[in-house]
XYZ file of N, CA, C and O in Angstrom:
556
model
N -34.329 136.422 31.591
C -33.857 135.057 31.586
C -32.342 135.060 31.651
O -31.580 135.825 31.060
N -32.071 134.157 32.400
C -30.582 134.108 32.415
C -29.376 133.109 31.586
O -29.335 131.879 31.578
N -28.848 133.651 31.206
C -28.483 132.582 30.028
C -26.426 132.667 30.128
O -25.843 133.732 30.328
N -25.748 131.423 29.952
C -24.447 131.518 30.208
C -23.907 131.759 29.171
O -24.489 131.275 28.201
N -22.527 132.623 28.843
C -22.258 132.926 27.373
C -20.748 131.442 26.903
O -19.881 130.745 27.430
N -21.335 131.743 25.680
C -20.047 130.638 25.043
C -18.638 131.405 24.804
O -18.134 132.372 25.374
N -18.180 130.534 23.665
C -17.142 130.924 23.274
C -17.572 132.632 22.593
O -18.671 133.179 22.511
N -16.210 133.109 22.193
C -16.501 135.093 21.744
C -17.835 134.947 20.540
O -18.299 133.904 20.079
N -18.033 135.648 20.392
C -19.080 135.119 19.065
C -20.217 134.529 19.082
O -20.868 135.023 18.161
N -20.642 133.980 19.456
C -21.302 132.550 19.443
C -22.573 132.862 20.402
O -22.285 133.737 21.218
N -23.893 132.384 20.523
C -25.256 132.899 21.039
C -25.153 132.168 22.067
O -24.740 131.011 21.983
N -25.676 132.976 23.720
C -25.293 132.456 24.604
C -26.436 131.329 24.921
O -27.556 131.474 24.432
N -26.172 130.352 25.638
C -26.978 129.266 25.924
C -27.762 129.069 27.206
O -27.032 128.786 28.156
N -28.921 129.137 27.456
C -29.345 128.359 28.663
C -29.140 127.641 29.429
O -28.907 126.439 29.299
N -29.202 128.343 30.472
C -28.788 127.247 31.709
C -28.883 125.787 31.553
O -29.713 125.673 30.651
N -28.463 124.419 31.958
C -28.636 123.528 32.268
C -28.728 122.868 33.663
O -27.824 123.025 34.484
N -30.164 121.902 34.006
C -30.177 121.792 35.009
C -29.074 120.758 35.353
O -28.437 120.213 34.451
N -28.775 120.401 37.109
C -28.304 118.853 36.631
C -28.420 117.603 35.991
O -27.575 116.866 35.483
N -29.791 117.505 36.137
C -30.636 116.445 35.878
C -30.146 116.370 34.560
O -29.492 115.359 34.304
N -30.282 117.074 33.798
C -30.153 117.358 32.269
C -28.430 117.110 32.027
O -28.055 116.487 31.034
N -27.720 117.505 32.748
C -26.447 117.682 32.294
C -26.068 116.163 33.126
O -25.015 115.649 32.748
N -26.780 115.473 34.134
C -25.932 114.392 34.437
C -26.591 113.052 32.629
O -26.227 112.075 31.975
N -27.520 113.910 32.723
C -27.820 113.024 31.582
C -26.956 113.186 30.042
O -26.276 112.391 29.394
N -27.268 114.311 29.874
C -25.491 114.679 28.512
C -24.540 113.931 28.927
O -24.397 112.920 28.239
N -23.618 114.070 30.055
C -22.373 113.486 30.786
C -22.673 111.817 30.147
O -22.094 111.250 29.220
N -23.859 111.288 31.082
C -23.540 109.571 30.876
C -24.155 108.844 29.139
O -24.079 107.749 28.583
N -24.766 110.242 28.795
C -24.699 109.544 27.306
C -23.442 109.324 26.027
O -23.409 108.835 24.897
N -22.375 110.072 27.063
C -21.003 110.373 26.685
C -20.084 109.207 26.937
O -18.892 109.271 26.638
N -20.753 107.904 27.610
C -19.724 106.897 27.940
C -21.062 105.740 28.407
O -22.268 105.883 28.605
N -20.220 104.702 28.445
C -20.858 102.908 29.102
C -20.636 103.198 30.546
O -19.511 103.103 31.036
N -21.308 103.424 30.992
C -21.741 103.527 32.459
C -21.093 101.752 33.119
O -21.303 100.882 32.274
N -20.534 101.321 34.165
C -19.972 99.736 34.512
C -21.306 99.430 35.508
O -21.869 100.342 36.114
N -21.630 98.353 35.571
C -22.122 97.894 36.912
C -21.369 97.268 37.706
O -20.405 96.632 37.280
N -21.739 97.350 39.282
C -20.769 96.335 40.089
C -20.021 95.126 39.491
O -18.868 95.160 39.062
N -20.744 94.173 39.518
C -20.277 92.780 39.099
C -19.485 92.807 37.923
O -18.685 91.872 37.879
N -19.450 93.654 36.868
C -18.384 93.809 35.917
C -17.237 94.606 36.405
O -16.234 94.504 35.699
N -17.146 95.317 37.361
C -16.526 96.375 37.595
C -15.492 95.359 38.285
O -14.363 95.229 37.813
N -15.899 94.665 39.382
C -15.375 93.684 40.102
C -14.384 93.223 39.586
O -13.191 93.456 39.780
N -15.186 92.175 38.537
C -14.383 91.376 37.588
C -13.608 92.144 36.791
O -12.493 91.624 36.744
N -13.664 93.244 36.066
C -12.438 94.046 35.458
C -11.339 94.603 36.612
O -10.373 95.149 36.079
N -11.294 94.576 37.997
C -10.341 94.675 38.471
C -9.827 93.786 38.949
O -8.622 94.005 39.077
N -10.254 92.454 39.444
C -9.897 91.369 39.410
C -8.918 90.666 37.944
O -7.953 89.915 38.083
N -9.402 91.083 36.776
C -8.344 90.544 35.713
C -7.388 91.521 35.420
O -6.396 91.191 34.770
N -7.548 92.795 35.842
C -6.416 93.560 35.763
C -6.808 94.486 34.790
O -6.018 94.740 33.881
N -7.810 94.987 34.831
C -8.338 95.764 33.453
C -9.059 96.834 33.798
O -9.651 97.304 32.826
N -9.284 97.534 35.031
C -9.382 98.277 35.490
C -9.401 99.139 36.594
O -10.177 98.642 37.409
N -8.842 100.381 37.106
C -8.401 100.629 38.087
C -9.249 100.816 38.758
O -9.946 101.627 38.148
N -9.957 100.475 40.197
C -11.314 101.522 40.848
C -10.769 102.750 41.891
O -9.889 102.639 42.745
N -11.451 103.777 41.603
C -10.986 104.785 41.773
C -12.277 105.482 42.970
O -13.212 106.220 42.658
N -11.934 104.959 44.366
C -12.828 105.446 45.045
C -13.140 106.976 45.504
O -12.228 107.433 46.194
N -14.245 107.891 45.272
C -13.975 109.283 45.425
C -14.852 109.558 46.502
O -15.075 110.749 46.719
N -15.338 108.803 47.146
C -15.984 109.390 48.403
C -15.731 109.964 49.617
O -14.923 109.200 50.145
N -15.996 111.039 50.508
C -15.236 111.443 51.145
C -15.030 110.674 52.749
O -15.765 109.765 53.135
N -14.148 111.112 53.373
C -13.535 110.406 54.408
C -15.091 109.915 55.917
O -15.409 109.140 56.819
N -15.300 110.560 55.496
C -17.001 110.038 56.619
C -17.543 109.070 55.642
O -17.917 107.955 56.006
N -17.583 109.368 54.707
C -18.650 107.307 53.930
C -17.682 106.633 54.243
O -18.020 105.682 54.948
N -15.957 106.716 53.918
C -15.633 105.554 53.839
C -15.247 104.589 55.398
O -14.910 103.422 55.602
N -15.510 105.798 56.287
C -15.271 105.742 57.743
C -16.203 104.822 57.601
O -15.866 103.641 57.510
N -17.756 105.259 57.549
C -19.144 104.296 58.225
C -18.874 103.018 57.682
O -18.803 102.017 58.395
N -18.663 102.995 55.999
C -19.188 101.894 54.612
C -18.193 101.410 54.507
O -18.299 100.311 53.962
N -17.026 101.719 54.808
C -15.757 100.482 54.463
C -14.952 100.841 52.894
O -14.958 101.725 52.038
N -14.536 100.016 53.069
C -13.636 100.451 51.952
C -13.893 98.975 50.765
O -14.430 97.917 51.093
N -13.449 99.244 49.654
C -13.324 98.349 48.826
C -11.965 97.905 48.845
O -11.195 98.778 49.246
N -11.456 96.864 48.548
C -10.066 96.155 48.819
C -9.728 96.335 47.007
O -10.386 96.005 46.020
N -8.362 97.030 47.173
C -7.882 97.367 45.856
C -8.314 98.528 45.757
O -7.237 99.102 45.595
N -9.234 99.495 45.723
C -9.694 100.362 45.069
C -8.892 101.453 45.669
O -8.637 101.374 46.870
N -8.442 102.509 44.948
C -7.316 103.872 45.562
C -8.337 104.755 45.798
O -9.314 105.013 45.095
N -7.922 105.297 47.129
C -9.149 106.582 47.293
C -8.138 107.783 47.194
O -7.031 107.913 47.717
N -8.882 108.662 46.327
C -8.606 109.576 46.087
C -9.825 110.978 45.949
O -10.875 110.928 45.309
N -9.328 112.111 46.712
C -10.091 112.822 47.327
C -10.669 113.207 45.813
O -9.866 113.144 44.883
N -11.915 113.568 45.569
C -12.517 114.251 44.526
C -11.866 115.668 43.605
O -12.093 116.071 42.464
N -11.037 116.124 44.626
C -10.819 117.416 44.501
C -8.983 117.141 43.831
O -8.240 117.945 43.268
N -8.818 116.076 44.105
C -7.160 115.969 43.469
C -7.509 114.797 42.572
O -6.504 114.086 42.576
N -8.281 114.338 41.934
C -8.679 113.296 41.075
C -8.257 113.443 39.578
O -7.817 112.533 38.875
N -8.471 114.785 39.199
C -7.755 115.024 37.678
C -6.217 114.905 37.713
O -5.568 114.343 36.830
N -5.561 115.629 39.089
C -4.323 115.321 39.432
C -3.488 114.179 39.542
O -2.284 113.978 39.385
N -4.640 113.367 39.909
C -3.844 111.875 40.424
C -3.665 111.126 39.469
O -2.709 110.360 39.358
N -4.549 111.264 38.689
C -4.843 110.305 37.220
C -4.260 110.436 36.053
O -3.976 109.519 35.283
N -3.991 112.076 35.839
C -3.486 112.805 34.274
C -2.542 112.028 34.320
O -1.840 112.310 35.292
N -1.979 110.781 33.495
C -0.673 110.577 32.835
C 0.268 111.121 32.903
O 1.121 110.516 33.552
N 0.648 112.331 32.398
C 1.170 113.483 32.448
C 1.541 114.154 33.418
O 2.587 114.795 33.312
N 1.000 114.181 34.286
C 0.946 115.484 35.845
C 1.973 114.458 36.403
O 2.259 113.296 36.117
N 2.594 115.751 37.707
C 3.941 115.435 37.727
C 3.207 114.493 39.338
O 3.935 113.787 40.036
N 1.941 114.672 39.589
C 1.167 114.240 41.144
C 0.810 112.840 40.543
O 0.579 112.159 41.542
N 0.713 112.382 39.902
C -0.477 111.284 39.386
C -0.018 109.886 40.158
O 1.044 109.715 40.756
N -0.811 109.184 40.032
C -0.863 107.542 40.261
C 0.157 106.788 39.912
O 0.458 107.126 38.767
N 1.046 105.714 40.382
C 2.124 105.115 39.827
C 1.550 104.446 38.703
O 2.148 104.554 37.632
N 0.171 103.566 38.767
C -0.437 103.309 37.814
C -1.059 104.103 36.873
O -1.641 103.409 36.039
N -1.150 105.151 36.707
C -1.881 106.430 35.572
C -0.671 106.410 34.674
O -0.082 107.450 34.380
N -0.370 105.438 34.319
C 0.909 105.831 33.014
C 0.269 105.987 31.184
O 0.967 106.036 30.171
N -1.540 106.042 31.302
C -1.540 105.725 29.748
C -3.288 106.329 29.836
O -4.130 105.933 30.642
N -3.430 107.102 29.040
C -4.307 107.725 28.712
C -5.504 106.404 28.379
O -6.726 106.497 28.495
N -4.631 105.082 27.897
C -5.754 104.538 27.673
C -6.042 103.319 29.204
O -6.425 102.149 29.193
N -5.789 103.925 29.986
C -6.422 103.381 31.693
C -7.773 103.187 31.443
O -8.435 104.135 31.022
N -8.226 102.225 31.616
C -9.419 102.174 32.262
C -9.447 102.373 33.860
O -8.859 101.855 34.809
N -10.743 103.714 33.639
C -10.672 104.255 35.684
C -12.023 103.810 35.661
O -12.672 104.154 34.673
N -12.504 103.230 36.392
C -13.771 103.151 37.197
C -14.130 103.734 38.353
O -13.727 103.078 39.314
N -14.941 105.050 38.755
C -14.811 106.191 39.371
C -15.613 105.418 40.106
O -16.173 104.425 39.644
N -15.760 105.924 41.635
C -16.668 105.172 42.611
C -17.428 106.175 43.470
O -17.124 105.735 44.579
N -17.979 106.913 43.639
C -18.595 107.565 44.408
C -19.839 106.886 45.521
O -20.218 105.718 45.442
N -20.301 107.778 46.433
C -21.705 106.781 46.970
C -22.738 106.298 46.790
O -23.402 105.575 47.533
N -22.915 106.622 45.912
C -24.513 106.642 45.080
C -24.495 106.511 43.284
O -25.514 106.204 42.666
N -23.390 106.748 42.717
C -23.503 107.204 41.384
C -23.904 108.389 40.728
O -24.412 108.448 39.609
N -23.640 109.356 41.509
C -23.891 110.459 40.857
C -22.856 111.351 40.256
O -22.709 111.603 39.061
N -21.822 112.001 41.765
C -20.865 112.649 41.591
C -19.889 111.738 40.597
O -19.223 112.379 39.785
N -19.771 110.446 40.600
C -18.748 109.906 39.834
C -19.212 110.403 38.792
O -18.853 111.556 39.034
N -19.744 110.484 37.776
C -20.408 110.556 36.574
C -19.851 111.908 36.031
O -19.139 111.927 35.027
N -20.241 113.209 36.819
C -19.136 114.103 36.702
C -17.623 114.338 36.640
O -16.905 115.213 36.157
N -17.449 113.318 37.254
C -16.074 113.172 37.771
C -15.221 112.345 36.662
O -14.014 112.552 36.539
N -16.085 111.159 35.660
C -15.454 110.492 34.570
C -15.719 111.533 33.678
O -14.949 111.824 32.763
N -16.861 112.154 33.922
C -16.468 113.038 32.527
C -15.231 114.079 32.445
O -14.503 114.150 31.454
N -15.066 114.943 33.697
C -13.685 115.438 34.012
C -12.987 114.247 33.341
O -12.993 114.427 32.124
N -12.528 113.365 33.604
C -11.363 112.587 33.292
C -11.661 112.499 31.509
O -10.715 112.903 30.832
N -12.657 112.100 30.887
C -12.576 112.424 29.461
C -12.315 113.430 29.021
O -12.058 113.492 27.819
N -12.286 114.527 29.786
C -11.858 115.904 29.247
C -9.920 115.666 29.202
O -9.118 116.093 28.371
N -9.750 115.058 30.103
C -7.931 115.237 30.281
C -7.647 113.712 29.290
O -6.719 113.027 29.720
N -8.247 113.262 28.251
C -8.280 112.250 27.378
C -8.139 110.954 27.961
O -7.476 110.080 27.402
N -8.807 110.749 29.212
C -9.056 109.067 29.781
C -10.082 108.831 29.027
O -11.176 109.126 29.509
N -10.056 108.425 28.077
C -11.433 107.759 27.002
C -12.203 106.639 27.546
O -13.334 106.323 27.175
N -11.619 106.155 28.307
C -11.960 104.514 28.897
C -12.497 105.107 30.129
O -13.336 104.313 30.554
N -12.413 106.106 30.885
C -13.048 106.354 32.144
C -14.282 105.941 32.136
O -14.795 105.696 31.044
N -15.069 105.762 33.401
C -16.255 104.982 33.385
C -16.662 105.711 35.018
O -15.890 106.380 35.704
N -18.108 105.337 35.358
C -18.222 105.124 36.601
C -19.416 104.111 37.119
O -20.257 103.514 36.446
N -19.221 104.121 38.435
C -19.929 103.400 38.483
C -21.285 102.749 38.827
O -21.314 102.484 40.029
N -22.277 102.444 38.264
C -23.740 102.879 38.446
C -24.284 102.416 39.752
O -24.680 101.273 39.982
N -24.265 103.456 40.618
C -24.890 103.150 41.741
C -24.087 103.153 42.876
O -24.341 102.602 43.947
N -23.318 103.661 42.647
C -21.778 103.662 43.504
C -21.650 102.549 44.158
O -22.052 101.430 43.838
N -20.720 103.090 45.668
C -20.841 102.105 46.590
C -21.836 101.176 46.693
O -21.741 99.963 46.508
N -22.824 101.834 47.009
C -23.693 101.192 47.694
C -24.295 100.012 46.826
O -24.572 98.951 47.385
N -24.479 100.164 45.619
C -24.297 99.052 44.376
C -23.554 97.655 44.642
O -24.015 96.517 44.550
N -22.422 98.029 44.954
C -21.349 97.305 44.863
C -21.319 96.255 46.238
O -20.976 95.090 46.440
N -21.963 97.528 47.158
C -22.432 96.647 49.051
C -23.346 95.623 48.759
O -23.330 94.412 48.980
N -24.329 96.548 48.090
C -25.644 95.750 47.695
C -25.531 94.878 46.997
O -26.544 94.200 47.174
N -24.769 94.301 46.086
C -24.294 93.284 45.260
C -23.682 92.517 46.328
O -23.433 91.441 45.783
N -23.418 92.469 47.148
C -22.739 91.628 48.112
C -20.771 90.913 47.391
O -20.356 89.770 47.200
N -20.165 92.188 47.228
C -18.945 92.596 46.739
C -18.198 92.796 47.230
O -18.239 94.012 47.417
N -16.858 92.159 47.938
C -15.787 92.596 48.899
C -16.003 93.638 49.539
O -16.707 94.400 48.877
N -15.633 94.173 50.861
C -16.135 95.474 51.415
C -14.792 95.265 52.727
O -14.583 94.109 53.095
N -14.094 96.213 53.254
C -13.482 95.868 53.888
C -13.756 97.128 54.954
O -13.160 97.168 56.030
């Protein structure tokens, strides 16, 4: 059996599937739905943070307001701190609303951001296509 080791010391642990670990991840935070998500960037209360890559947003459009930022520079863009980040990433306590296509990868992706202390990170359930399907600005 194959098993991953922890910290020095400590009994190593079993694999986790995704399934399992996207489920740890979102019991770790309030998951947003579209229509709130909307409205929190509309009053100014949260940033949307689109992470899908350059072919969805080619076909699906873009959301108006929302910053796309590639998946892979996302801890970068956001950290407060980092010398790369967002003109808006000035405060650990940001609310980010992560956007992916579906809701999956975001979910990983807010939890990354709770690791670099965005406490308020979120994503968003059902991604895009949620947000299409809600019949939600789309540009």
């Amino acid at each position: 059996m194959s098993t991953t080791s922890g910290p020095a010391g400590s009994t190593p642990q079993p694999p986790v599937g995704i399934d399992e670990l996207l489920e740890r991840v979102r019991a770790g935070y309030e998951r947003i739905e579209a229509r709130k998500a909307y409205e929190a960037a509309q009053a100014g209360d949260a940033l949307l943070v689109d992470i899908r890559y350059a072919a969805l947003r080619e076909r699906d459009g873009l959301i108006p307001g929302a910053h796309v930022v590639e998946r892979n520079e996302l801890e970068w863009r956001l950290d407060p701190q980092g010398s790369h980040r967002l003109p808006e990433a000035t405060s650990h306590a940001l609310r980010v609303v992560v956007i992916c296509n579906e809701g999956y990868a975001s979910s990983l992706a807010a939890q990354s951001l709770h690791q670099l202390g965005l406490h308020r990170a979120t994503d968003l359930v059902g991604g895009f296509q949620a947000w299409r399907g809600a019949g939600l600005p789309v540009e």
